[in-house]
Each structure stands twice: as structure tokens, then as C-alpha cells.
């Protein structure tokens, strides 16, 4: 990759950027010439993600770095944004991909579990946006939040996760209205099941992995589940100039599930 000046290129911050949708989005932005900060809680996974990105996009060493951050902590969100701006000079795109999943009946839900699922999925999204907004106003940038089909309709035995992702959906719409006058766009994607490390952890408990995937795919009109790159493509589109007239949208990436 030809060495470029970050002042002349798009700068992207991706929370939850060390795996799954976040990592796939980072790869696409990097391949398109952007400077990318990926954030996550685990420095070991962060280092591995950077190596994977450098292998996928050779010569991009100066274009990507990892910053350890726990988005459940408001001060960590602030420090993450400031570190990105200090390194690259500005911020054009914030992708809130940090997330956690929880299944189980409401009867068994603990206060700690509920607090954690809200903190990662909703609180982290809200306060990363808050920290980024002053910089995005300067660049007329945009935000893409990663929601879920579970934030569009209810899922069985998934109350806490649905509440958190439903919050992301309405927060996205409300913030889009609030900052439209500033030239900042705010959208979200709402993926269905994707074959990501998170889904693989669910499949690991199944006695027959392939049978479990077939059962999971059976509810999708297109006949299969999606990939992280399907979601990443939508993120990059919403962050592009081609989507310049789109804000306040929750874009379903679900093979027709919510049609």
C-alpha cells in the first residue's frame, strides 16, 4: 500500500474491532485506504487482529493500530477517541461494533448480567458517540452502530439482549435527528445470524455443528445465514459518500427475516 497522509484520508474508529463484524469492517476500510483504529478489551486479541489485517492488506502498517479499551467505562470511551484523533489528526467515522450476547429466561436473569449486557451494547454505544461527536462535527463525519434483528423484533428467551439492541435502534434514530443540523449522519445495521466467533461459541454447544447451522438457516428466506463481511459491506456503504442522503436508518442485514 502506498504511504498516505492521514490528513488527506478517512480516519475510522471501530469498537469491537478485534473479531467478527468489527474486524471485517476494519479490513474493508483499510483496503479502501482509510486509517483505522480498532479497539477491544484484550491486547492479545488486538495484536492478533492487527497481524491479520496487515496480512490481508499488505503495506498498511502505518494505517492501522490497536487501542485497548473497555467501552463499558465512559472515561475509556473518551480516552479511545482522543487517542485516535491524537494519532491521526481527525476522525471521520465511528463504528460501534462492540457487543455481547446473552440468552436465557427472564426468571434466571441476574442484575449483574443485565447491567453487563446493557453496558456493552447500549452504554458503550451511547458514550462512544458522545466522545466522538465534537470531532465528527468538525469533519461532517458519520456514525454506524451495530444493532441486531433482536433490536427490531423480539427473540425467544433473549429479553436482555433485545432490550439493549432495541435501545441501540432508537438511540440511533434519535441521535440522527439531533445532529443532522451539524452535518453528521447516524445510521445502524441490524444483522440477523452471522457466522462469526460469537455464533461459533453458540454452535460449539451443539452435538452436531452442521445440523445446528442448517436449523439456524431454516428460518431465513434466502436459505442461509450471513457472514461478517455481509455486515461489513453494509457498514462501509453507510459510511460512504454514496449514502450521503441517508441518516436515521436501521438497515436490516438478515436475508429477508424481518421482511
GROMACS .gro file of C-alpha atoms in nm:
model
  259
    1UNK     CA    1   0.000   0.000   0.000
    2UNK     CA    2   0.127   0.345  -0.095
    3UNK     CA    3   0.211   0.562   0.206
    4UNK     CA    4  -0.051   0.833   0.250
    5UNK     CA    5  -0.103   1.135   0.472
    6UNK     CA    6  -0.383   1.073   0.726
    7UNK     CA    7  -0.484   1.439   0.692
    8UNK     CA    8  -0.598   1.358   0.339
    9UNK     CA    9  -0.760   1.021   0.416
   10UNK     CA   10  -1.062   0.892   0.602
   11UNK     CA   11  -0.995   0.806   0.968
   12UNK     CA   12  -1.214   0.534   1.116
   13UNK     CA   13  -1.254   0.413   1.475
   14UNK     CA   14  -1.406   0.066   1.521
   15UNK     CA   15  -1.501  -0.054   1.868
   16UNK     CA   16  -1.517  -0.430   1.897
   17UNK     CA   17  -1.272  -0.430   1.609
   18UNK     CA   18  -1.071  -0.738   1.702
   19UNK     CA   19  -1.313  -1.000   1.570
   20UNK     CA   20  -1.635  -1.065   1.381
   21UNK     CA   21  -1.817  -0.775   1.219
   22UNK     CA   22  -1.582  -0.512   1.360
   23UNK     CA   23  -1.273  -0.681   1.223
   24UNK     CA   24  -1.436  -0.739   0.884
   25UNK     CA   25  -1.534  -0.371   0.867
   26UNK     CA   26  -1.182  -0.263   0.964
   27UNK     CA   27  -1.042  -0.481   0.684
   28UNK     CA   28  -1.270  -0.319   0.427
   29UNK     CA   29  -1.195   0.034   0.541
   30UNK     CA   30  -0.822  -0.041   0.543
   31UNK     CA   31  -0.833  -0.190   0.194
   32UNK     CA   32  -1.005   0.128   0.079
   33UNK     CA   33  -0.715   0.342   0.201
   34UNK     CA   34  -0.853   0.458   0.536
   35UNK     CA   35  -0.656   0.490   0.857
   36UNK     CA   36  -0.816   0.264   1.114
   37UNK     CA   37  -0.808   0.228   1.492
   38UNK     CA   38  -0.952  -0.098   1.621
   39UNK     CA   39  -1.048  -0.118   1.987
   40UNK     CA   40  -1.113  -0.408   2.220
   41UNK     CA   41  -1.059  -0.523   2.575
   42UNK     CA   42  -0.795  -0.792   2.512
   43UNK     CA   43  -0.447  -0.675   2.399
   44UNK     CA   44  -0.356  -1.028   2.288
   45UNK     CA   45  -0.657  -1.046   2.057
   46UNK     CA   46  -0.582  -0.691   1.949
   47UNK     CA   47  -0.230  -0.779   1.843
   48UNK     CA   48  -0.358  -1.085   1.656
   49UNK     CA   49  -0.621  -0.874   1.480
   50UNK     CA   50  -0.360  -0.622   1.366
   51UNK     CA   51  -0.145  -0.905   1.228
   52UNK     CA   52  -0.447  -1.043   1.043
   53UNK     CA   53  -0.523  -0.701   0.895
   54UNK     CA   54  -0.164  -0.647   0.786
   55UNK     CA   55  -0.166  -0.986   0.618
   56UNK     CA   56  -0.493  -0.909   0.441
   57UNK     CA   57  -0.384  -0.559   0.335
   58UNK     CA   58  -0.005  -0.568   0.284
   59UNK     CA   59   0.189  -0.250   0.342
   60UNK     CA   60  -0.075  -0.095   0.566
   61UNK     CA   61   0.128  -0.091   0.890
   62UNK     CA   62   0.107   0.288   0.934
   63UNK     CA   63  -0.266   0.276   0.859
   64UNK     CA   64  -0.386   0.058   1.148
   65UNK     CA   65  -0.334   0.027   1.518
   66UNK     CA   66  -0.499  -0.130   1.821
   67UNK     CA   67  -0.605   0.053   2.134
   68UNK     CA   68  -0.716  -0.140   2.442
   69UNK     CA   69  -1.046  -0.003   2.572
   70UNK     CA   70  -1.349  -0.123   2.765
   71UNK     CA   71  -1.648   0.066   2.629
   72UNK     CA   72  -1.843  -0.005   2.948
   73UNK     CA   73  -1.628   0.269   3.103
   74UNK     CA   74  -1.720   0.624   2.995
   75UNK     CA   75  -1.367   0.754   3.056
   76UNK     CA   76  -1.231   0.472   2.840
   77UNK     CA   77  -1.457   0.581   2.553
   78UNK     CA   78  -1.329   0.936   2.588
   79UNK     CA   79  -0.964   0.825   2.600
   80UNK     CA   80  -1.012   0.599   2.298
   81UNK     CA   81  -1.149   0.877   2.080
   82UNK     CA   82  -0.884   1.123   2.192
   83UNK     CA   83  -0.604   0.870   2.126
   84UNK     CA   84  -0.733   0.814   1.772
   85UNK     CA   85  -0.752   1.186   1.698
   86UNK     CA   86  -0.411   1.247   1.851
   87UNK     CA   87  -0.258   0.975   1.634
   88UNK     CA   88  -0.423   1.059   1.303
   89UNK     CA   89  -0.532   1.422   1.341
   90UNK     CA   90  -0.907   1.387   1.297
   91UNK     CA   91  -1.198   1.142   1.296
   92UNK     CA   92  -1.440   1.078   1.010
   93UNK     CA   93  -1.623   0.759   1.102
   94UNK     CA   94  -1.717   0.587   1.428
   95UNK     CA   95  -1.833   0.225   1.407
   96UNK     CA   96  -1.981   0.092   1.730
   97UNK     CA   97  -1.939  -0.283   1.690
   98UNK     CA   98  -1.854  -0.380   2.049
   99UNK     CA   99  -2.121  -0.616   2.169
  100UNK     CA  100  -2.213  -0.906   2.394
  101UNK     CA  101  -2.486  -1.167   2.363
  102UNK     CA  102  -2.698  -1.334   2.629
  103UNK     CA  103  -2.971  -1.595   2.607
  104UNK     CA  104  -3.190  -1.721   2.888
  105UNK     CA  105  -3.529  -1.688   3.050
  106UNK     CA  106  -3.608  -1.368   3.237
  107UNK     CA  107  -3.665  -1.575   3.552
  108UNK     CA  108  -3.295  -1.661   3.558
  109UNK     CA  109  -3.160  -1.315   3.467
  110UNK     CA  110  -2.940  -1.158   3.733
  111UNK     CA  111  -2.888  -0.788   3.790
  112UNK     CA  112  -2.519  -0.824   3.704
  113UNK     CA  113  -2.598  -0.997   3.375
  114UNK     CA  114  -2.847  -0.727   3.285
  115UNK     CA  115  -2.607  -0.448   3.376
  116UNK     CA  116  -2.330  -0.606   3.168
  117UNK     CA  117  -2.541  -0.662   2.857
  118UNK     CA  118  -2.670  -0.306   2.868
  119UNK     CA  119  -2.325  -0.164   2.941
  120UNK     CA  120  -2.151  -0.329   2.646
  121UNK     CA  121  -2.426  -0.296   2.386
  122UNK     CA  122  -2.601   0.029   2.477
  123UNK     CA  123  -2.396   0.231   2.725
  124UNK     CA  124  -2.078   0.180   2.524
  125UNK     CA  125  -2.252   0.290   2.204
  126UNK     CA  126  -2.401   0.600   2.366
  127UNK     CA  127  -2.082   0.724   2.528
  128UNK     CA  128  -1.853   0.642   2.236
  129UNK     CA  129  -2.087   0.858   2.026
  130UNK     CA  130  -2.080   1.132   2.285
  131UNK     CA  131  -1.699   1.135   2.291
  132UNK     CA  132  -1.673   1.129   1.911
  133UNK     CA  133  -1.932   1.394   1.825
  134UNK     CA  134  -1.715   1.706   1.869
  135UNK     CA  135  -1.467   1.562   1.618
  136UNK     CA  136  -1.733   1.433   1.379
  137UNK     CA  137  -1.894   1.776   1.371
  138UNK     CA  138  -1.563   1.918   1.251
  139UNK     CA  139  -1.529   1.665   0.969
  140UNK     CA  140  -1.902   1.631   0.888
  141UNK     CA  141  -1.848   1.265   0.960
  142UNK     CA  142  -2.078   0.978   1.043
  143UNK     CA  143  -2.161   0.704   1.290
  144UNK     CA  144  -2.262   0.346   1.213
  145UNK     CA  145  -2.395   0.146   1.506
  146UNK     CA  146  -2.419  -0.231   1.501
  147UNK     CA  147  -2.762  -0.329   1.622
  148UNK     CA  148  -2.943  -0.657   1.564
  149UNK     CA  149  -3.260  -0.808   1.428
  150UNK     CA  150  -3.324  -0.862   1.802
  151UNK     CA  151  -3.347  -0.483   1.828
  152UNK     CA  152  -3.622  -0.480   1.565
  153UNK     CA  153  -3.840  -0.764   1.691
  154UNK     CA  154  -3.843  -0.987   1.999
  155UNK     CA  155  -3.643  -1.309   2.011
  156UNK     CA  156  -3.730  -1.608   2.227
  157UNK     CA  157  -3.552  -1.618   2.565
  158UNK     CA  158  -3.347  -1.314   2.474
  159UNK     CA  159  -3.509  -1.032   2.673
  160UNK     CA  160  -3.198  -0.853   2.798
  161UNK     CA  161  -3.022  -0.859   2.462
  162UNK     CA  162  -3.339  -0.744   2.282
  163UNK     CA  163  -3.376  -0.457   2.530
  164UNK     CA  164  -3.016  -0.349   2.474
  165UNK     CA  165  -3.024  -0.371   2.094
  166UNK     CA  166  -3.369  -0.215   2.080
  167UNK     CA  167  -3.215   0.075   2.271
  168UNK     CA  168  -2.941   0.099   2.010
  169UNK     CA  169  -3.201   0.124   1.732
  170UNK     CA  170  -3.399   0.407   1.892
  171UNK     CA  171  -3.085   0.584   2.013
  172UNK     CA  172  -2.961   0.579   1.653
  173UNK     CA  173  -3.278   0.739   1.521
  174UNK     CA  174  -3.291   1.000   1.797
  175UNK     CA  175  -2.926   1.098   1.762
  176UNK     CA  176  -2.961   1.122   1.383
  177UNK     CA  177  -3.230   1.387   1.432
  178UNK     CA  178  -3.025   1.568   1.694
  179UNK     CA  179  -2.708   1.607   1.488
  180UNK     CA  180  -2.844   1.631   1.133
  181UNK     CA  181  -2.813   2.010   1.154
  182UNK     CA  182  -2.440   1.964   1.222
  183UNK     CA  183  -2.386   1.762   0.905
  184UNK     CA  184  -2.330   1.437   1.099
  185UNK     CA  185  -2.511   1.125   0.981
  186UNK     CA  186  -2.607   0.840   1.219
  187UNK     CA  187  -2.726   0.500   1.099
  188UNK     CA  188  -2.725   0.142   1.220
  189UNK     CA  189  -2.726  -0.205   1.074
  190UNK     CA  190  -2.946  -0.479   1.216
  191UNK     CA  191  -2.789  -0.815   1.128
  192UNK     CA  192  -2.955  -1.149   1.168
  193UNK     CA  193  -2.745  -1.456   1.245
  194UNK     CA  194  -2.393  -1.428   1.106
  195UNK     CA  195  -2.120  -1.688   1.107
  196UNK     CA  196  -1.887  -1.504   1.347
  197UNK     CA  197  -1.684  -1.614   1.652
  198UNK     CA  198  -1.985  -1.526   1.870
  199UNK     CA  199  -2.207  -1.763   1.670
  200UNK     CA  200  -1.935  -2.027   1.670
  201UNK     CA  201  -1.940  -2.022   2.051
  202UNK     CA  202  -2.312  -2.096   2.038
  203UNK     CA  203  -2.258  -2.374   1.784
  204UNK     CA  204  -1.985  -2.527   2.000
  205UNK     CA  205  -2.251  -2.644   2.244
  206UNK     CA  206  -2.444  -2.828   1.973
  207UNK     CA  207  -2.385  -3.204   1.930
  208UNK     CA  208  -2.384  -3.164   1.550
  209UNK     CA  209  -2.247  -2.830   1.425
  210UNK     CA  210  -2.366  -2.867   1.065
  211UNK     CA  211  -2.715  -2.971   1.172
  212UNK     CA  212  -2.730  -2.672   1.406
  213UNK     CA  213  -2.632  -2.436   1.121
  214UNK     CA  214  -2.898  -2.588   0.896
  215UNK     CA  215  -3.160  -2.540   1.166
  216UNK     CA  216  -3.047  -2.181   1.223
  217UNK     CA  217  -3.060  -2.112   0.849
  218UNK     CA  218  -3.403  -2.267   0.802
  219UNK     CA  219  -3.588  -1.953   0.919
  220UNK     CA  220  -3.416  -1.728   0.665
  221UNK     CA  221  -3.597  -1.676   0.332
  222UNK     CA  222  -3.264  -1.679   0.143
  223UNK     CA  223  -3.188  -2.022   0.290
  224UNK     CA  224  -2.862  -1.946   0.471
  225UNK     CA  225  -2.717  -1.726   0.743
  226UNK     CA  226  -2.488  -1.435   0.669
  227UNK     CA  227  -2.120  -1.362   0.720
  228UNK     CA  228  -1.932  -1.086   0.897
  229UNK     CA  229  -1.838  -0.948   0.557
  230UNK     CA  230  -2.206  -0.911   0.464
  231UNK     CA  231  -2.247  -0.679   0.761
  232UNK     CA  232  -1.914  -0.506   0.697
  233UNK     CA  233  -2.016  -0.423   0.340
  234UNK     CA  234  -2.329  -0.251   0.469
  235UNK     CA  235  -2.129  -0.058   0.730
  236UNK     CA  236  -1.886   0.070   0.468
  237UNK     CA  237  -2.174   0.168   0.242
  238UNK     CA  238  -2.345   0.368   0.516
  239UNK     CA  239  -2.014   0.540   0.592
  240UNK     CA  240  -1.955   0.630   0.227
  241UNK     CA  241  -2.045   0.936   0.022
  242UNK     CA  242  -2.292   0.715  -0.169
  243UNK     CA  243  -2.507   0.715   0.146
  244UNK     CA  244  -2.484   1.091   0.191
  245UNK     CA  245  -2.864   1.136   0.199
  246UNK     CA  246  -2.920   0.851   0.445
  247UNK     CA  247  -2.948   0.912   0.818
  248UNK     CA  248  -3.163   0.769   1.095
  249UNK     CA  249  -3.190   0.436   0.911
  250UNK     CA  250  -3.177   0.089   1.064
  251UNK     CA  251  -3.061  -0.125   0.773
  252UNK     CA  252  -3.164  -0.491   0.805
  253UNK     CA  253  -2.892  -0.736   0.702
  254UNK     CA  254  -3.091  -1.052   0.763
  255UNK     CA  255  -3.165  -1.243   0.445
  256UNK     CA  256  -3.529  -1.135   0.450
  257UNK     CA  257  -3.601  -1.246   0.808
  258UNK     CA  258  -3.780  -0.924   0.905
  259UNK     CA  259  -3.936  -0.854   0.564
   0.00000   0.00000   0.00000
